[in-house]
Coordinates of C-alpha atoms and ligand atoms in Angstrom, one line a residue:
X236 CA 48.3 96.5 137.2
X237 CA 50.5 98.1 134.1
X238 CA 48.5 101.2 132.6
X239 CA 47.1 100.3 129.0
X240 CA 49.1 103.4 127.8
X241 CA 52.6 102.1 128.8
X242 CA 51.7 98.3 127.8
X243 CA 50.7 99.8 124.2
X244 CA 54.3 101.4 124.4
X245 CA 56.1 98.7 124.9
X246 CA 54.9 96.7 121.9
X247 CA 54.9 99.5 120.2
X248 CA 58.4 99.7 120.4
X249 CA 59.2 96.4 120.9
X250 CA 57.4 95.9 117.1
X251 CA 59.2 99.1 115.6
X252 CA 62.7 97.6 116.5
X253 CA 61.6 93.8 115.1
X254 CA 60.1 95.9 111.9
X255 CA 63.1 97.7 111.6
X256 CA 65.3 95.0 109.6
X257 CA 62.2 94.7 107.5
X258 CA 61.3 96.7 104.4
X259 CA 58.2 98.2 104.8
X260 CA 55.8 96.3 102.0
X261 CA 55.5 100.0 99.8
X262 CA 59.4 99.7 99.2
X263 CA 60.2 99.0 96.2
X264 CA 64.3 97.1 94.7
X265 CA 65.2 98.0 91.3
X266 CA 68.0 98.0 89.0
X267 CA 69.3 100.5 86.7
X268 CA 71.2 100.6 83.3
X269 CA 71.6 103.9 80.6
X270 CA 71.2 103.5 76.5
X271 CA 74.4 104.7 75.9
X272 CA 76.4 102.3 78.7
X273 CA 74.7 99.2 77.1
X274 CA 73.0 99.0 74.0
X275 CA 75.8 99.5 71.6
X276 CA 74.6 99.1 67.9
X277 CA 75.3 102.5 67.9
X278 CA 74.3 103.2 64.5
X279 CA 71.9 100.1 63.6
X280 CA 68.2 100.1 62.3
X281 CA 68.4 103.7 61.6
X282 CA 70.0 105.0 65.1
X283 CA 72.1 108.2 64.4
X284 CA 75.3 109.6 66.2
X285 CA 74.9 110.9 69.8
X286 CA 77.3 113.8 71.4
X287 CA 79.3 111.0 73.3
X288 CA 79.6 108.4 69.8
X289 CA 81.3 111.6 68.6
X290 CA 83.3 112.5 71.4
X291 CA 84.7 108.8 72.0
X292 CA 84.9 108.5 67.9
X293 CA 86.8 111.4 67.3
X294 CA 89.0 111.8 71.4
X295 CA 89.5 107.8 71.8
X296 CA 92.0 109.0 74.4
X297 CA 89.9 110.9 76.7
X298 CA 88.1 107.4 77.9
X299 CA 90.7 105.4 80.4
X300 CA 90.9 102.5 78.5
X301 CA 90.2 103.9 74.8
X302 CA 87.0 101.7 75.0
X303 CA 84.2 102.7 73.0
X304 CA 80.3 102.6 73.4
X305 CA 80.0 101.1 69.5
X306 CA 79.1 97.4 71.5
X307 CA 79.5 98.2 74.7
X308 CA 77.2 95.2 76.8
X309 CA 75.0 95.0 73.4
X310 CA 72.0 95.0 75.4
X311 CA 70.3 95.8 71.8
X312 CA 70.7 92.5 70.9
X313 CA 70.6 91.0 74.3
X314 CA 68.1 92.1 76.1
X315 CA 66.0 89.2 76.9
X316 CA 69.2 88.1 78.9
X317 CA 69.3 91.5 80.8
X318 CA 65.5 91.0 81.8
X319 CA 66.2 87.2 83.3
X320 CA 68.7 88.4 85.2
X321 CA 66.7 90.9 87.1
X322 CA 63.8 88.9 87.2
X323 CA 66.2 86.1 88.6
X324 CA 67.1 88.7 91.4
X325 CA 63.4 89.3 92.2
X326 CA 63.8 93.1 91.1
X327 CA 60.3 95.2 91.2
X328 CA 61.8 97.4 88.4
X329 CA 64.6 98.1 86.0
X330 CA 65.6 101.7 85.5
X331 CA 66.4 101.8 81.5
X332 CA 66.9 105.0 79.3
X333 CA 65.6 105.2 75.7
X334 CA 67.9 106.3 73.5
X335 CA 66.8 109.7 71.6
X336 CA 68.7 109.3 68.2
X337 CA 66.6 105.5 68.2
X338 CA 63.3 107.1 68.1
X339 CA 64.4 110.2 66.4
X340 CA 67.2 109.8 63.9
X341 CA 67.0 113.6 62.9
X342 CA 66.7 114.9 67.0
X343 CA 63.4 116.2 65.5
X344 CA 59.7 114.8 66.0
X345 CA 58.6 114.9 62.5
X346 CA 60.3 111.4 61.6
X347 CA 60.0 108.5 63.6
X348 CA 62.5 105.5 63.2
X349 CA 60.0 102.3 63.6
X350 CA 62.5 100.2 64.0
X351 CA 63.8 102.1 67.1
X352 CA 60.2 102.0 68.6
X353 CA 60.1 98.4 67.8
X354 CA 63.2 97.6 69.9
X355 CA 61.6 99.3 73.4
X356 CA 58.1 97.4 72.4
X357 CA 59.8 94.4 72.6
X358 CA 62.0 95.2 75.7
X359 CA 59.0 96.2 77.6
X360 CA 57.0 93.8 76.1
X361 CA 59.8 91.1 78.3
X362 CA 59.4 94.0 81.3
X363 CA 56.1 92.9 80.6
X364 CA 56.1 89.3 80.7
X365 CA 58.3 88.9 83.5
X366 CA 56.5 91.2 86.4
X367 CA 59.1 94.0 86.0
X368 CA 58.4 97.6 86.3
X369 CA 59.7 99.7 83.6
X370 CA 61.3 103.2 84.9
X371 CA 62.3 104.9 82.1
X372 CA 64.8 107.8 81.8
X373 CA 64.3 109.9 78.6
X374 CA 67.4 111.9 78.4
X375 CA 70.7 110.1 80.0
X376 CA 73.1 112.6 78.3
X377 CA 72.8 111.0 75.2
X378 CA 71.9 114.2 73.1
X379 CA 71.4 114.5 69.0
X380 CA 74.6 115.1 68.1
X381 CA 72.8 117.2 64.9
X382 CA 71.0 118.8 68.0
X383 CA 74.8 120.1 69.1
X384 CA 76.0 120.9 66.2
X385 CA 72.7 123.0 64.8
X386 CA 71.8 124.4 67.9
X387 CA 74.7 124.1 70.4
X388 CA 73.2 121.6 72.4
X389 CA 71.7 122.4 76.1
X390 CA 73.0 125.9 76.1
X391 CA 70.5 127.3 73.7
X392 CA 67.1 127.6 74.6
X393 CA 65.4 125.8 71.8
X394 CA 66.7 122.5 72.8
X395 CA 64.1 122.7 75.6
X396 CA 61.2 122.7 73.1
X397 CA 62.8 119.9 70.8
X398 CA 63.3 118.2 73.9
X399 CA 59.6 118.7 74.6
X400 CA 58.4 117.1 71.4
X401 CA 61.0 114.1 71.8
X402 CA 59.1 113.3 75.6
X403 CA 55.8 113.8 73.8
X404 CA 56.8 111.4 70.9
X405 CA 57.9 108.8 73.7
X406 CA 54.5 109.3 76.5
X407 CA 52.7 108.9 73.0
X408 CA 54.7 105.7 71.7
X409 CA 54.7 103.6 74.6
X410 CA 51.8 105.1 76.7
X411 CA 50.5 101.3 77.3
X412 CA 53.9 100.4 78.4
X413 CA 55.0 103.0 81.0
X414 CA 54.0 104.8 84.1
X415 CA 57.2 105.7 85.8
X416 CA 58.8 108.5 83.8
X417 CA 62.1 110.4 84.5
X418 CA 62.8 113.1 82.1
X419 CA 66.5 113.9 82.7
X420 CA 69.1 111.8 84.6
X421 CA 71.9 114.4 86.8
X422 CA 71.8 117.5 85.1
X423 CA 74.9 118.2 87.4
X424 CA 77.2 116.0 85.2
X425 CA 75.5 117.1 82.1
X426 CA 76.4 120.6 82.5
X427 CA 79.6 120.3 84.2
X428 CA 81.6 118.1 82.3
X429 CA 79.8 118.6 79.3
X430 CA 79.5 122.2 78.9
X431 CA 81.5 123.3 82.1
X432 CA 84.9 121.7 81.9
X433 CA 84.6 119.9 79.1
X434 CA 85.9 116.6 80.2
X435 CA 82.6 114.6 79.1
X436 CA 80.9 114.9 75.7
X437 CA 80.5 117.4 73.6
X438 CA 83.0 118.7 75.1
X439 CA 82.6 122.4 75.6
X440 CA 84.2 124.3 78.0
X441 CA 82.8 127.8 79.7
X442 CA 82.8 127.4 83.6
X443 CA 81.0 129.8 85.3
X444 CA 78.6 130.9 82.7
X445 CA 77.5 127.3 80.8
X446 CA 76.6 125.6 83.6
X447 CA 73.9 128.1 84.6
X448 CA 72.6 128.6 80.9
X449 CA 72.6 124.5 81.1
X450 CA 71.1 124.5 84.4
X451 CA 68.2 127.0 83.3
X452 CA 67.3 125.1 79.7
X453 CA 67.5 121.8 81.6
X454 CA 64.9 122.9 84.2
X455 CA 62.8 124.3 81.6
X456 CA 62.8 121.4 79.1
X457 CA 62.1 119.2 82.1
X458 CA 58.9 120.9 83.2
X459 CA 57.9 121.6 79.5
X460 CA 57.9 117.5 79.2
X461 CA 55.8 117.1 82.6
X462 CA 53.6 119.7 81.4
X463 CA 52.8 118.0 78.2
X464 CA 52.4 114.5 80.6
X465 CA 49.8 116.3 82.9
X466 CA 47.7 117.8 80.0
X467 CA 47.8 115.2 77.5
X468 CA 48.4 111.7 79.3
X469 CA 47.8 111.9 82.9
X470 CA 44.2 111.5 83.2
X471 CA 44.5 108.4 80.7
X472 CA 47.7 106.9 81.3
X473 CA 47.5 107.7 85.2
X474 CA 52.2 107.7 85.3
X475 CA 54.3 109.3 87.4
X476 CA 57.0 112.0 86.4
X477 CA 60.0 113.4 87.9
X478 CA 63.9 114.2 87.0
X479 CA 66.4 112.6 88.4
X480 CA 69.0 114.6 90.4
X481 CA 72.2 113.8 92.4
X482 CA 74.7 114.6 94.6
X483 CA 77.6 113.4 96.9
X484 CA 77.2 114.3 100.9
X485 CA 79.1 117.4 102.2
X486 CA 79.5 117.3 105.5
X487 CA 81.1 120.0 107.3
X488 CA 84.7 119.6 108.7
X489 CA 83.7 121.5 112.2
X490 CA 81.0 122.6 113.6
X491 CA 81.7 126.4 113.3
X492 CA 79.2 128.5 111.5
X493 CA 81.8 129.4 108.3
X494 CA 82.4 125.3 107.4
X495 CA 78.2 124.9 108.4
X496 CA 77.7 127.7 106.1
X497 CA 80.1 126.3 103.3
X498 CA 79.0 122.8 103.1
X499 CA 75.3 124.0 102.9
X500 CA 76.4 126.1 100.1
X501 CA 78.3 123.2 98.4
X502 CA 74.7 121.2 98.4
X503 CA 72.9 123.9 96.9
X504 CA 75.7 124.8 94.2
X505 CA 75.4 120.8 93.5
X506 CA 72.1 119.8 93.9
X507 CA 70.0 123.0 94.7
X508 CA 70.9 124.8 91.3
X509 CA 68.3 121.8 90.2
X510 CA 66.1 120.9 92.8
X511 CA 65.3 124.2 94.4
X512 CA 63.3 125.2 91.4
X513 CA 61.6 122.1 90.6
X514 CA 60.8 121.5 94.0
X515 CA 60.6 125.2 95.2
X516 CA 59.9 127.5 92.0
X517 CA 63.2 129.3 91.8
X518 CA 66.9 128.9 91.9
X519 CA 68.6 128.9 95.5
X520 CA 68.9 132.4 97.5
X521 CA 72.5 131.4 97.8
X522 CA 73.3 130.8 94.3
X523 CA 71.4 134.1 93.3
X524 CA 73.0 136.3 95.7
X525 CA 76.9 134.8 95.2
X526 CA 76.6 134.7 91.5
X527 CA 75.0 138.2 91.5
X528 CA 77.8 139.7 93.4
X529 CA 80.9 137.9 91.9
X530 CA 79.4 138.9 88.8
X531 CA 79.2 143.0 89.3
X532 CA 82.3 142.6 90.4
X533 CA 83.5 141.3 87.3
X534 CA 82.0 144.4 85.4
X535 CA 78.9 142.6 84.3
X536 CA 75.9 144.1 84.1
X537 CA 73.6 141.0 85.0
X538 CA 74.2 138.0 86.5
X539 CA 75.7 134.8 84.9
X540 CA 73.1 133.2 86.2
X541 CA 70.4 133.7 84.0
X542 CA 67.2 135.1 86.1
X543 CA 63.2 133.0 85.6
X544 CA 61.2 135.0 85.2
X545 CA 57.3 135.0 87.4
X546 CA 56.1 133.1 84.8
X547 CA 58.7 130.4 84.4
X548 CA 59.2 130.2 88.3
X549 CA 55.3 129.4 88.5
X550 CA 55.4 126.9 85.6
X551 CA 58.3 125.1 86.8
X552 CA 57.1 124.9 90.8
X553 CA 55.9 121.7 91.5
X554 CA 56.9 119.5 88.4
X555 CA 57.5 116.3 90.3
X556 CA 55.4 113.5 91.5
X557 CA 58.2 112.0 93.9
X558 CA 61.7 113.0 94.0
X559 CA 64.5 110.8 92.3
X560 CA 67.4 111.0 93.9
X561 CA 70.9 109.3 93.4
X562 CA 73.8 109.3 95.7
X563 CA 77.0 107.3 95.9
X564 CA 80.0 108.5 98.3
X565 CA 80.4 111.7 100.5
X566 CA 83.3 114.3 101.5
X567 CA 83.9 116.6 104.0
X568 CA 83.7 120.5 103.2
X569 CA 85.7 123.5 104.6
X570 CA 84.7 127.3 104.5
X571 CA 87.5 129.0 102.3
X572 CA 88.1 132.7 101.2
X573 CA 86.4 134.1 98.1
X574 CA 88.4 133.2 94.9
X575 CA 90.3 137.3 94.0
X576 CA 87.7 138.0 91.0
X577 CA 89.1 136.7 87.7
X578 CA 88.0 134.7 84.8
X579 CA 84.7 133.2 85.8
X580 CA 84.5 129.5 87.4
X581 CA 81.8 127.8 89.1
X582 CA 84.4 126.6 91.8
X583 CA 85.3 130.1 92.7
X584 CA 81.5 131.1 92.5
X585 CA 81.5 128.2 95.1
X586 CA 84.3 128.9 97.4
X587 CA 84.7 125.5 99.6
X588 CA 87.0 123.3 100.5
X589 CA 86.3 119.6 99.7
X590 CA 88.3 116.6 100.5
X591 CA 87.4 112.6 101.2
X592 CA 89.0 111.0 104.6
X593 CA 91.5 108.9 103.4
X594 CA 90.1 106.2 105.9
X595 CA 86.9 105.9 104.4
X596 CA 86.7 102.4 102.0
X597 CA 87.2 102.8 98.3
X598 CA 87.9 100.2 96.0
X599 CA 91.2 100.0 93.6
X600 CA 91.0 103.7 93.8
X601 CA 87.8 104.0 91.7
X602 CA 85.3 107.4 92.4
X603 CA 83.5 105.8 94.9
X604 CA 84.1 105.6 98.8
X605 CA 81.6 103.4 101.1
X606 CA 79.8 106.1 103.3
X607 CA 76.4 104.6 104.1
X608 CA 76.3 107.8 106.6
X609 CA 76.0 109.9 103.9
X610 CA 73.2 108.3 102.6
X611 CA 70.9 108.9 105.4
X612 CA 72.2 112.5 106.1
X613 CA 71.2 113.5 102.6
X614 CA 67.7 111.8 102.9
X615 CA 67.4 113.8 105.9
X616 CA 68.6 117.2 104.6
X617 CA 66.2 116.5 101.6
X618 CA 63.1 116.8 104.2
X619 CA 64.6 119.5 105.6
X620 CA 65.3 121.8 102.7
X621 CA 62.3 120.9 100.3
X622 CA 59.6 119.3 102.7
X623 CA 58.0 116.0 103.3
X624 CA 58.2 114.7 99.8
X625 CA 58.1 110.7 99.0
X626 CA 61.4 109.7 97.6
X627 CA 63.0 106.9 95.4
X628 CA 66.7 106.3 94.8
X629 CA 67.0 105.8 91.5
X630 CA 71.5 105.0 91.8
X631 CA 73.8 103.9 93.9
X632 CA 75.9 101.6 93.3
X633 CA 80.0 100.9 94.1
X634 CA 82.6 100.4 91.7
X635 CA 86.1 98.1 90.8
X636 CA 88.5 97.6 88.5
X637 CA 88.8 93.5 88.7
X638 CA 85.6 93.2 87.7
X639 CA 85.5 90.2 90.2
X640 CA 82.4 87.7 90.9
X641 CA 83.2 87.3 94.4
X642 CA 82.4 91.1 95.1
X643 CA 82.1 91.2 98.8
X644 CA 83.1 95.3 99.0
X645 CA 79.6 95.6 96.5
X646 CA 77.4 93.4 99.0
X647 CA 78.9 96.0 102.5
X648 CA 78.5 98.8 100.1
X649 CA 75.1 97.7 99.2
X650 CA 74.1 96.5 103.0
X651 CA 74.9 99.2 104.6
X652 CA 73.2 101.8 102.2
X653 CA 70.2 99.5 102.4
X654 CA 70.4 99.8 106.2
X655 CA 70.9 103.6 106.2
X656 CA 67.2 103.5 104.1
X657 CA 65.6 101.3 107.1
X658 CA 67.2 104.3 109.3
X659 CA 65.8 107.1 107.0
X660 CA 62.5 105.1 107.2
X661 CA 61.8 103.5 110.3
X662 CA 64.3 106.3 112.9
X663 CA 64.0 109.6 110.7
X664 CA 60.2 109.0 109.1
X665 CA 61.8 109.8 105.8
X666 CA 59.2 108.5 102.8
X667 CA 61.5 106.7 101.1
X668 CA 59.5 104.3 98.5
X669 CA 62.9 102.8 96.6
X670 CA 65.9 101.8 96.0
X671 CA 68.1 101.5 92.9
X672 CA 71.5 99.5 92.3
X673 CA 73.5 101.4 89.7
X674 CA 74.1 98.8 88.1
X675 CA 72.0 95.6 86.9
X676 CA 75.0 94.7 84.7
X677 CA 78.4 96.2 83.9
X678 CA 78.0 99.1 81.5
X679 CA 80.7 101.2 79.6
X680 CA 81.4 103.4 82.4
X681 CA 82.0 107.0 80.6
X682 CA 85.5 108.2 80.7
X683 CA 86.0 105.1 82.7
X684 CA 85.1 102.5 79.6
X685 CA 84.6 99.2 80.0
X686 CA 87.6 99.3 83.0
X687 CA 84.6 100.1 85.9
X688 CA 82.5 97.4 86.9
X689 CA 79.6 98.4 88.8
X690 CA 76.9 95.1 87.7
X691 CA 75.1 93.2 90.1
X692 CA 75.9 90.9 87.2
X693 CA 79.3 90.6 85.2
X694 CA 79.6 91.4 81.4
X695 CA 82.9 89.8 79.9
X696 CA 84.0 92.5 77.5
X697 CA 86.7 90.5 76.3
X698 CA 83.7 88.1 75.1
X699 CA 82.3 88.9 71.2
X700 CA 79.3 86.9 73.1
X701 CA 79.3 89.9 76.2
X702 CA 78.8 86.6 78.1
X703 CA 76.9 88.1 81.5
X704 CA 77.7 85.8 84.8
X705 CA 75.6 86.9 88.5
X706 CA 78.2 88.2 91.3
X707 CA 78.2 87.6 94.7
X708 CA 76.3 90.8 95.2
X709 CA 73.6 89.3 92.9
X710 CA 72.7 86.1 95.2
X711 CA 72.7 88.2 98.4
X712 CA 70.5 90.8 96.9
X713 CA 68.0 88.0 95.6
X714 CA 68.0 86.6 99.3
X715 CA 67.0 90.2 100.7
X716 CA 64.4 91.0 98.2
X717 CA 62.7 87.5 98.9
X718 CA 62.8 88.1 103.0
X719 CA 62.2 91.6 102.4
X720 CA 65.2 91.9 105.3
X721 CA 68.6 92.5 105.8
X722 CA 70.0 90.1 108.4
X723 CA 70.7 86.2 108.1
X724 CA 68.4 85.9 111.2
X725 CA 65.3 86.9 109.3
X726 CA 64.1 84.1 107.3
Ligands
BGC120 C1 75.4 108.1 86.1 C2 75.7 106.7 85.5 C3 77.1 106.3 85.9 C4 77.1 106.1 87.4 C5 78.4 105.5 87.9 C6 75.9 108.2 87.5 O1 76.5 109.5 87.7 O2 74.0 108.4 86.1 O3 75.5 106.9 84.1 O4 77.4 105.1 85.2 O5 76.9 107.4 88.0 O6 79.5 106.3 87.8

């Protein structure tokens, strides 16, 4: 007769591997869009001018295809469309960012532009109606430009108090409407190209020093608005807050300890600088020690990376309720030799080697390369580095330039990150609760314009009417959210 233990075994396993195509039923399919990529009427009903309306207004060549945002997919006027089309997909929620300049012309909380309230009553109010989450970003790099140009933006300290007031104005406005909350989508693009190299709106440059002072007021603004949520709303409005931060994969080239070390330092330069103190209290050892150094040898006499002090590092520990995370392609890192000391640059404070396989699938050359791998590796190093935390991907998405309806490369890309999750899950006992498809329809795609596709759904730009058509990748995602599975076999 077969022991009880090992007959329990066997279904045991035999049900993990069936279970394994299947979502578990806490996993939740969204869809994500930004205010600037899609709402246009830039400066309708009251809206004022955002760092990147300036920056396209005033550089129309620094975006590919000299598009601007003024239309973009006029989700402003179309929204009801954008809501059918995810509830036509079956999506559990739709990841939208409220635009700050809508709600508050001046950047400040003392005047509040009703008609910009009335515009996200009504959108959630079709959230509403058609059994859709709303996950609301509050900050997707869309900043006052009056906030820039009074206060310099995200590099002085004040912004993190008027950015405070702004996610009190919003918990307060549409506390009936909302329970998922992120604060501030990739600060990592924010500071870089925004006040690092310059390359994205407003435009600043100062590597090696901005990104830091960035890095600091972003962290502190952040946990200044989950603060204000946990005193003031929680116990009412019973949400959940976090800020969403990214990264690529960096996997190490070899196994020796110098490329180990280096691609472990390129994680932490990238996502640590954010996550370790939201997640951890303080910025990475790493960061501290190597910016530290390279700075006294500059002839400083403290850091470029500004320090927290105990009372900061104890305010900002712990302001999360689940991590959002988003990830799209990976690289491969090598160890390199310090940068000689010279000007100051967050690459040289970095000193690593990156590089993408030439074999791995990208489409039309856009940014993105299909590395599901990545995916799972990341998840992993997540649990690793900050503990068992639930987690939701809030982006990932792939990327043409055809802007075609039959987008098989979107479905793989899609399938086999959705597969990597069932991994992370069901193999590596990761708590992943979501997943995210940057994007629900095309958007205008930064410095990319309106030349990126990334929608599940197509927007014709070409169109006055920004007629939207489903993809491919739009009926196959409909058919795995209904079976709840990835394979043909399982319905
Ligand atoms: C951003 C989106 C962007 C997407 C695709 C993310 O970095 O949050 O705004 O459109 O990547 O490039």
């Amino acid at each position: 007769m077969m022991r009880p233990l090992i007959v329990l075994s066997c279904l045991l396993s035999v049900s993990l591997a069936w279970n394994s195509n299947y979502f578990p039923d806490n996993f939740k399919f969204g869809a994500a869009t930004a205010a600037q990529q899609v709402e246009g009427a830039w400066d309708e009903d009251g809206k004022t001018e955002t760092i990147w309306d300036k920056f396209v207004h005033q550089n129309p060549d620094r975006i590919g295809d000299r598009s601007s945002p003024d239309i973009a997919s006029d989700s402003y006027h179309k929204y009801k469309e954008d809501i059918a089309l995810a509830k036509a997909i079956g999506l559990d929620h739709y990841r939208m960012s409220i635009a700050w300049t809508r709600i508050l012309p001046t950047g400040f909380a003392d005047k509040i532009n009703q008609a910009g309230v009335a515009y996200y009553k009504k959108l959630f109010a079709e959230m509403k109606a058609n059994g859709i989450e709303p996950m609301v970003t509050l900050h997707h790099w869309d900043l006052p430009q009056s906030l820039q140009d009074s206060y310099g933006g995200w590099l002085n300290e004040t912004i993190t108090d008027l950015f405070a007031d702004y996610a009190r104005v919003c918990f307060e406005l549409f506390k009936d409407d909302v329970k998922i909350w992120l604060t501030i989508n990739e600060p990592k693009n924010l500071c870089h190209s925004g006040y690092g190299t310059g390359g994205g709106a407003p435009g600043v440059r100062g590597s090696g020093v901005n990104e830091y002072i960035c890095a600091r007021n972003i962290v502190l603004g952040h946990a200044k608005a989950y603060h204000i949520y946990d005193q003031e709303f929680r116990a009412q409005n019973n949400g959940r807050v976090s800020i969403v931060i990214d990264t690529d994969w960096y996997e190490p080239n070899t196994n020796s300890g110098e490329d180990v070390e280096a691609a472990e330092r390129v994680l932490q330069f990238n996502f640590g600088l954010y996550g370790n103190p939201v997640y951890k209290g303080n910025w990475p050892e790493v960061i501290i020690n190597r910016v530290g150094n390279r700075s006294s040898l500059e002839g400083l006499e403290t850091s470029r990376l500004p320090a927290f002090t105990d009372e900061e590092i104890q305010f900002i520990r712990g302001t999360y309720d689940f991590m959002a995370v988003n990830y799209y392609s990976s690289n491969m890192v090598e160890a390199k030799p310090d940068a000689d000391i010279g000007d100051p640059n967050f690459d040289s404070d970095i000193s690593a080697t990156t590089y993408r396989e030439s074999s791995w699938p990208t489409c039309n050359g856009t940014h993105i390369v299909d590395t599901p791998w990545g995916l799972r590796s990341f998840l992993n190093w997540l649990k690793t580095t900050y503990g068992d935390i639930e987690i939701v991907i809030t982006e990932n998405g792939r990327s043409d330039k055809t802007g075609v309806l039959e987008d098989d490369h979107r479905v793989t890309y899609i399938q086999g990150h959705l597969s990597a999750c069932l991994d992370a899950i069901f193999t590596d006992g990761i708590n992943l609760t979501g997943y995210t498809v940057w994007s629900l329809i095309d958007t205008w795609e930064w410095s990319g314009g309106v030349s990126i596709a990334m929608g599940l759904n197509r927007v014709n730009f070409s169109d006055p009417e920004r007629t939207r058509t489903p993809r491919k990748s739009a009926t196959w995602l409909t058919e795995v959210i209904k079976n709840r599975c990835l394979e043909d076999t399982c319905s």
